[in-house]
mmCIF file of C-alpha atoms in Angstrom:
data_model
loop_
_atom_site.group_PDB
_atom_site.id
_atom_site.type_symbol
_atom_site.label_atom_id
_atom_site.label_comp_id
_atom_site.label_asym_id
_atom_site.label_seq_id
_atom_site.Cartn_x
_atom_site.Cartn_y
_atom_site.Cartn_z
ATOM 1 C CA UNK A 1 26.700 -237.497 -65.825
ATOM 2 C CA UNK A 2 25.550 -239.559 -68.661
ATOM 3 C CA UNK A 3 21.839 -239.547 -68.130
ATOM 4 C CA UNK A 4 21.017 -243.089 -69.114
ATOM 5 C CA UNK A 5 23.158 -241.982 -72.354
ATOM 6 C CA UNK A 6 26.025 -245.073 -72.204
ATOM 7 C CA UNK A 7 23.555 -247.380 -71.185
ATOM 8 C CA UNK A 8 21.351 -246.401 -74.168
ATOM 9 C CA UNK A 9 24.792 -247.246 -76.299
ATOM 10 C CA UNK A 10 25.646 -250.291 -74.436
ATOM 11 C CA UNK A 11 22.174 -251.726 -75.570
ATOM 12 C CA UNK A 12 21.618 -250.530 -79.105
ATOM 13 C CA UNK A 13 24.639 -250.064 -80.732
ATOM 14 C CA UNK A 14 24.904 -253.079 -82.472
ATOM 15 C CA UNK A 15 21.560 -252.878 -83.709
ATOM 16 C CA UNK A 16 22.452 -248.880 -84.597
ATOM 17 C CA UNK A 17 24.834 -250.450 -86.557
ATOM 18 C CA UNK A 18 22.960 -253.310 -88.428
ATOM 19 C CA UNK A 19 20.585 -250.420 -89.306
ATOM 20 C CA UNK A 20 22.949 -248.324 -90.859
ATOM 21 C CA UNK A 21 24.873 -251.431 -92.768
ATOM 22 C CA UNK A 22 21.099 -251.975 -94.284
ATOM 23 C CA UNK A 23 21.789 -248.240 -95.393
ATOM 24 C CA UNK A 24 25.044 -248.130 -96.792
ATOM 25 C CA UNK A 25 25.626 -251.643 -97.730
ATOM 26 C CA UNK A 26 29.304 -251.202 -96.572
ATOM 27 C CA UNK A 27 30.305 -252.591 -92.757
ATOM 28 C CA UNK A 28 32.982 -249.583 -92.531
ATOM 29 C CA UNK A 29 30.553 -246.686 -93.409
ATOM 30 C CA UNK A 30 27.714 -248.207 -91.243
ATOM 31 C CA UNK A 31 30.055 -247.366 -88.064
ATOM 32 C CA UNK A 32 31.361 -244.145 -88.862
ATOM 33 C CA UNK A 33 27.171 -243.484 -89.799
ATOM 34 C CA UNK A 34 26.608 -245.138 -86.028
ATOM 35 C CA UNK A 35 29.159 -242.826 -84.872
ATOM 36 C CA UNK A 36 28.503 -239.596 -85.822
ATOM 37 C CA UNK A 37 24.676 -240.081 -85.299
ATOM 38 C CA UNK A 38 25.156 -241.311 -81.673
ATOM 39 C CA UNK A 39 27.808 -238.216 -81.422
ATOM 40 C CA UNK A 40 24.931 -235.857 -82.597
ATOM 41 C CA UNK A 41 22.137 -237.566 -80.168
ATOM 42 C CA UNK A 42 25.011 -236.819 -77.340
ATOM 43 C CA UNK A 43 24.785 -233.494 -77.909
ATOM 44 C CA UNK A 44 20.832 -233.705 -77.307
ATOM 45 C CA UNK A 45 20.611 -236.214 -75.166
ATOM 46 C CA UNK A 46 19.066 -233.816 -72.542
ATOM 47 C CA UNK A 47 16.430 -232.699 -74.995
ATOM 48 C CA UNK A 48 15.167 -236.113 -76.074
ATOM 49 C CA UNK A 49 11.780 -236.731 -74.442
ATOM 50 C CA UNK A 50 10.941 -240.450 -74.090
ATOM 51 C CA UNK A 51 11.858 -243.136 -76.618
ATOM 52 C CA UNK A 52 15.194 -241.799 -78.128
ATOM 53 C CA UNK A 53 14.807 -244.158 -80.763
ATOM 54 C CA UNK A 54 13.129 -242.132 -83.295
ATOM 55 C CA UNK A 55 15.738 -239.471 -82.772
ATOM 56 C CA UNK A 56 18.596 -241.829 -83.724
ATOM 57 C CA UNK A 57 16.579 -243.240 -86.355
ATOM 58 C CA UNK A 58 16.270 -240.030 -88.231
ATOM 59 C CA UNK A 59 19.803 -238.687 -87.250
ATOM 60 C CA UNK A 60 21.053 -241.846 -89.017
ATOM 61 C CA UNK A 61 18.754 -241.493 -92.226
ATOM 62 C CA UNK A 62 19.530 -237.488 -92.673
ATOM 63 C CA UNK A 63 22.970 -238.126 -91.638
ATOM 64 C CA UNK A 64 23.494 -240.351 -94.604
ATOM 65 C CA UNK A 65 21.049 -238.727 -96.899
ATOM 66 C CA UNK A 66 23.507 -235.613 -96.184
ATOM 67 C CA UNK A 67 26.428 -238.157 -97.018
ATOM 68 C CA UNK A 68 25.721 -239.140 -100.406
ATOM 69 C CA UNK A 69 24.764 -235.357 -101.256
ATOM 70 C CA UNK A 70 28.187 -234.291 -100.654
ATOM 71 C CA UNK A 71 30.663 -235.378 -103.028
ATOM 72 C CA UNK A 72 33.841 -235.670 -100.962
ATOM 73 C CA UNK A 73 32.934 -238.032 -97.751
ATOM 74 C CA UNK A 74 36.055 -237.000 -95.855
ATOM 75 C CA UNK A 75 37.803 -240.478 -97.005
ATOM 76 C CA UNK A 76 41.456 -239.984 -97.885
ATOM 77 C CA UNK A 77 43.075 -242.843 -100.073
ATOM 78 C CA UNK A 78 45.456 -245.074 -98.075
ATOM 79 C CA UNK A 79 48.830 -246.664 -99.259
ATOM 80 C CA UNK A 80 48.073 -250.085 -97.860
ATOM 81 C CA UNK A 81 44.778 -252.021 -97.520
ATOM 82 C CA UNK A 82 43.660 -252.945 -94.382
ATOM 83 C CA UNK A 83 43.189 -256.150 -92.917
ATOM 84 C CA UNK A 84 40.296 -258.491 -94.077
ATOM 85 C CA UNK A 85 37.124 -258.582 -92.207
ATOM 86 C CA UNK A 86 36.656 -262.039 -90.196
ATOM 87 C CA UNK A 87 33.922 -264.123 -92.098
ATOM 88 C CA UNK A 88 32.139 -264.479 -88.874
ATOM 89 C CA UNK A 89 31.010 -261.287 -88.759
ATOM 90 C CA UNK A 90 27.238 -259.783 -89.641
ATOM 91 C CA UNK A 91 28.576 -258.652 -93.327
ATOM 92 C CA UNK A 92 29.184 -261.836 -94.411
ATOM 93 C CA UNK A 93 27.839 -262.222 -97.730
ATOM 94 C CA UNK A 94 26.556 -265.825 -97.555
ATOM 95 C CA UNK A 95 23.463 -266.940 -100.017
ATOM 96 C CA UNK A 96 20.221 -264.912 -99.947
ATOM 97 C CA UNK A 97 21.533 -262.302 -97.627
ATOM 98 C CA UNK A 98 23.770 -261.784 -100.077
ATOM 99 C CA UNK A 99 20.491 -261.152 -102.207
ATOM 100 C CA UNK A 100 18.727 -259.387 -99.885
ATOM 101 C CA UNK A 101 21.555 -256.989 -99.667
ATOM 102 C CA UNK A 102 21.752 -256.369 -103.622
ATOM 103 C CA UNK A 103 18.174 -256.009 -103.851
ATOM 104 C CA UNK A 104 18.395 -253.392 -100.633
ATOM 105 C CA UNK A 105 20.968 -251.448 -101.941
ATOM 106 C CA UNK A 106 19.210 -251.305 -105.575
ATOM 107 C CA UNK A 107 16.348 -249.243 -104.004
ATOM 108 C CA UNK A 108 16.579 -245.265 -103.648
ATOM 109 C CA UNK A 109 17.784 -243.946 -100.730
ATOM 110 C CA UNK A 110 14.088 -242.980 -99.238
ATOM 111 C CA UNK A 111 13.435 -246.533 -100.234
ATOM 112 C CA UNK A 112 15.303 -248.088 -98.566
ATOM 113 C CA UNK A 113 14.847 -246.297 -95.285
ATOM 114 C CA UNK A 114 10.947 -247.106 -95.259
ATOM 115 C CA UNK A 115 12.112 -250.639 -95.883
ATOM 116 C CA UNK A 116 14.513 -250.933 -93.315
ATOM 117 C CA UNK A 117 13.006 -248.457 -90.588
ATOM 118 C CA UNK A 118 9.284 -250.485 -91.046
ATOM 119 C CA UNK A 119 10.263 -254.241 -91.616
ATOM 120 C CA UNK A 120 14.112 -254.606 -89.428
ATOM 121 C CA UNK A 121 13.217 -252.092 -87.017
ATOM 122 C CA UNK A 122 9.888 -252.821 -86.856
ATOM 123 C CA UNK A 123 8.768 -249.471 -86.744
ATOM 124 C CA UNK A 124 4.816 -248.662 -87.476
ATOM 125 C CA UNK A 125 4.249 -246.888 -90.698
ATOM 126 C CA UNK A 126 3.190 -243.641 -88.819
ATOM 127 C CA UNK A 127 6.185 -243.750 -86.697
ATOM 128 C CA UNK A 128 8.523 -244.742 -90.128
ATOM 129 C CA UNK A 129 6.894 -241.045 -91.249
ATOM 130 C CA UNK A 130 7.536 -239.317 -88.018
ATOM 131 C CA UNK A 131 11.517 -240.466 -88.308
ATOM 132 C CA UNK A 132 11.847 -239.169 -92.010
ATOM 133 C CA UNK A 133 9.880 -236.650 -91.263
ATOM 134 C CA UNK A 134 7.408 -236.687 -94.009
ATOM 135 C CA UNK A 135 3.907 -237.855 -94.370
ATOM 136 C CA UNK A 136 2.488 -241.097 -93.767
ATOM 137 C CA UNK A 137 1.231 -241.170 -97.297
ATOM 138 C CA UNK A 138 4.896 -240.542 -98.809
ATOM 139 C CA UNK A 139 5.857 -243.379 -96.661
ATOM 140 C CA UNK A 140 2.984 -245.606 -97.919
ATOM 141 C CA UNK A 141 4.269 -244.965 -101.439
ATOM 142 C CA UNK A 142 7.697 -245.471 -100.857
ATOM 143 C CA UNK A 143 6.924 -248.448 -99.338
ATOM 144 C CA UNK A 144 4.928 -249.982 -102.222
ATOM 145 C CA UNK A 145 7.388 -249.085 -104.847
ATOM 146 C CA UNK A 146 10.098 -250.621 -102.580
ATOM 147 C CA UNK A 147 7.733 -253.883 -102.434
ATOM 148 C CA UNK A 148 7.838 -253.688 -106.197
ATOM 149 C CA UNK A 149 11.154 -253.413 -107.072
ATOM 150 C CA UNK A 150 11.985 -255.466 -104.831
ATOM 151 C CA UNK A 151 9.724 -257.946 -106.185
ATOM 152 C CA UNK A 152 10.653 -257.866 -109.849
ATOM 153 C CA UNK A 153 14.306 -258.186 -108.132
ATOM 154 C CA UNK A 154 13.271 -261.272 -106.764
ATOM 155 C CA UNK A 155 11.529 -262.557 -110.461
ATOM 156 C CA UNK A 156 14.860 -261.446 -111.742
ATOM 157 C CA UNK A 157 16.485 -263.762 -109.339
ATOM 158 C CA UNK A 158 14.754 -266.726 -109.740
ATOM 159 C CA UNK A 159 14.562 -266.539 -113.720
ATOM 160 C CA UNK A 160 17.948 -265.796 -113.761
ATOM 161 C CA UNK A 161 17.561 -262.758 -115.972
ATOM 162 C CA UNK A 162 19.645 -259.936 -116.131
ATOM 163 C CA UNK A 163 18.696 -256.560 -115.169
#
């Protein structure tokens, strides 16, 4: 008995995933992110109270906060590459997502979770605090540097000038 648990996967996984590509910047890592947060809300499933959003949300942000701490991230070298990813799919890197993505993945790692918690997952600022577990004013601040860089990224863009 799953508790509403497969249905809860059924309906957000993809935009699990699409979260944790706005992350990591890499398609690959974004599903082994999805994966081991959704194997960790699993575990807790009968715990979570209400909205389990917020719990996945901040299993996925400490999860890869935890990630790029470590040094070794359990990847092992292979002898052949694997196939190539179909250009349909969401990571195609097509004009100013292409952009979008640079400037994303030039922003620190709390940076980019205010920016990607508060304007794809359209969470509230309070609730953005709540998932990284810090205080609505830390959020508030990471937010407006993230608006700045972000900003001066986009200057940068349009002038043409190098960072």
């Amino acid at each position: 008995m799953d508790d509403g648990f497969d249905a809860y996967v059924a309906t957000r996984y993809e935009r699990l995933r699409h979260t944790a590509y706005l992350l990591t910047g890499n398609r690959a890592t974004a599903e082994d992110l999805v994966q081991t947060a959704l194997a960790k809300a699993w575990v807790a499933w009968r715990r979570i109270e209400g909205d389990p959003d917020p719990y996945v949300h901040r299993i996925i942000v400490n999860t890869h906060a935890s990630w790029w701490r470590r040094k070794w991230r359990d990847e092992v070298p292979a002898e052949h590459l694997p196939e190539r990813a179909d250009p349909r799919d969401f990571t195609a890197e097509v004009g100013s997502r292409q952009v979008l993505r640079e400037a994303i993945g030039g922003l620190s790692g709390r940076q980019r979770a205010v920016i990607v918690l508060h304007y794809f997952e359209e969470l509230t600022l309070a609730q953005c605090a709540d998932v990284l577990g810090c205080s609505l004013g830390t959020v508030k601040t990471q937010l407006g540097r993230a608006l700045k860089r972000l900003r001066v990224h986009s200057e940068m863009q349009t002038t043409g000038a190098k960072r």
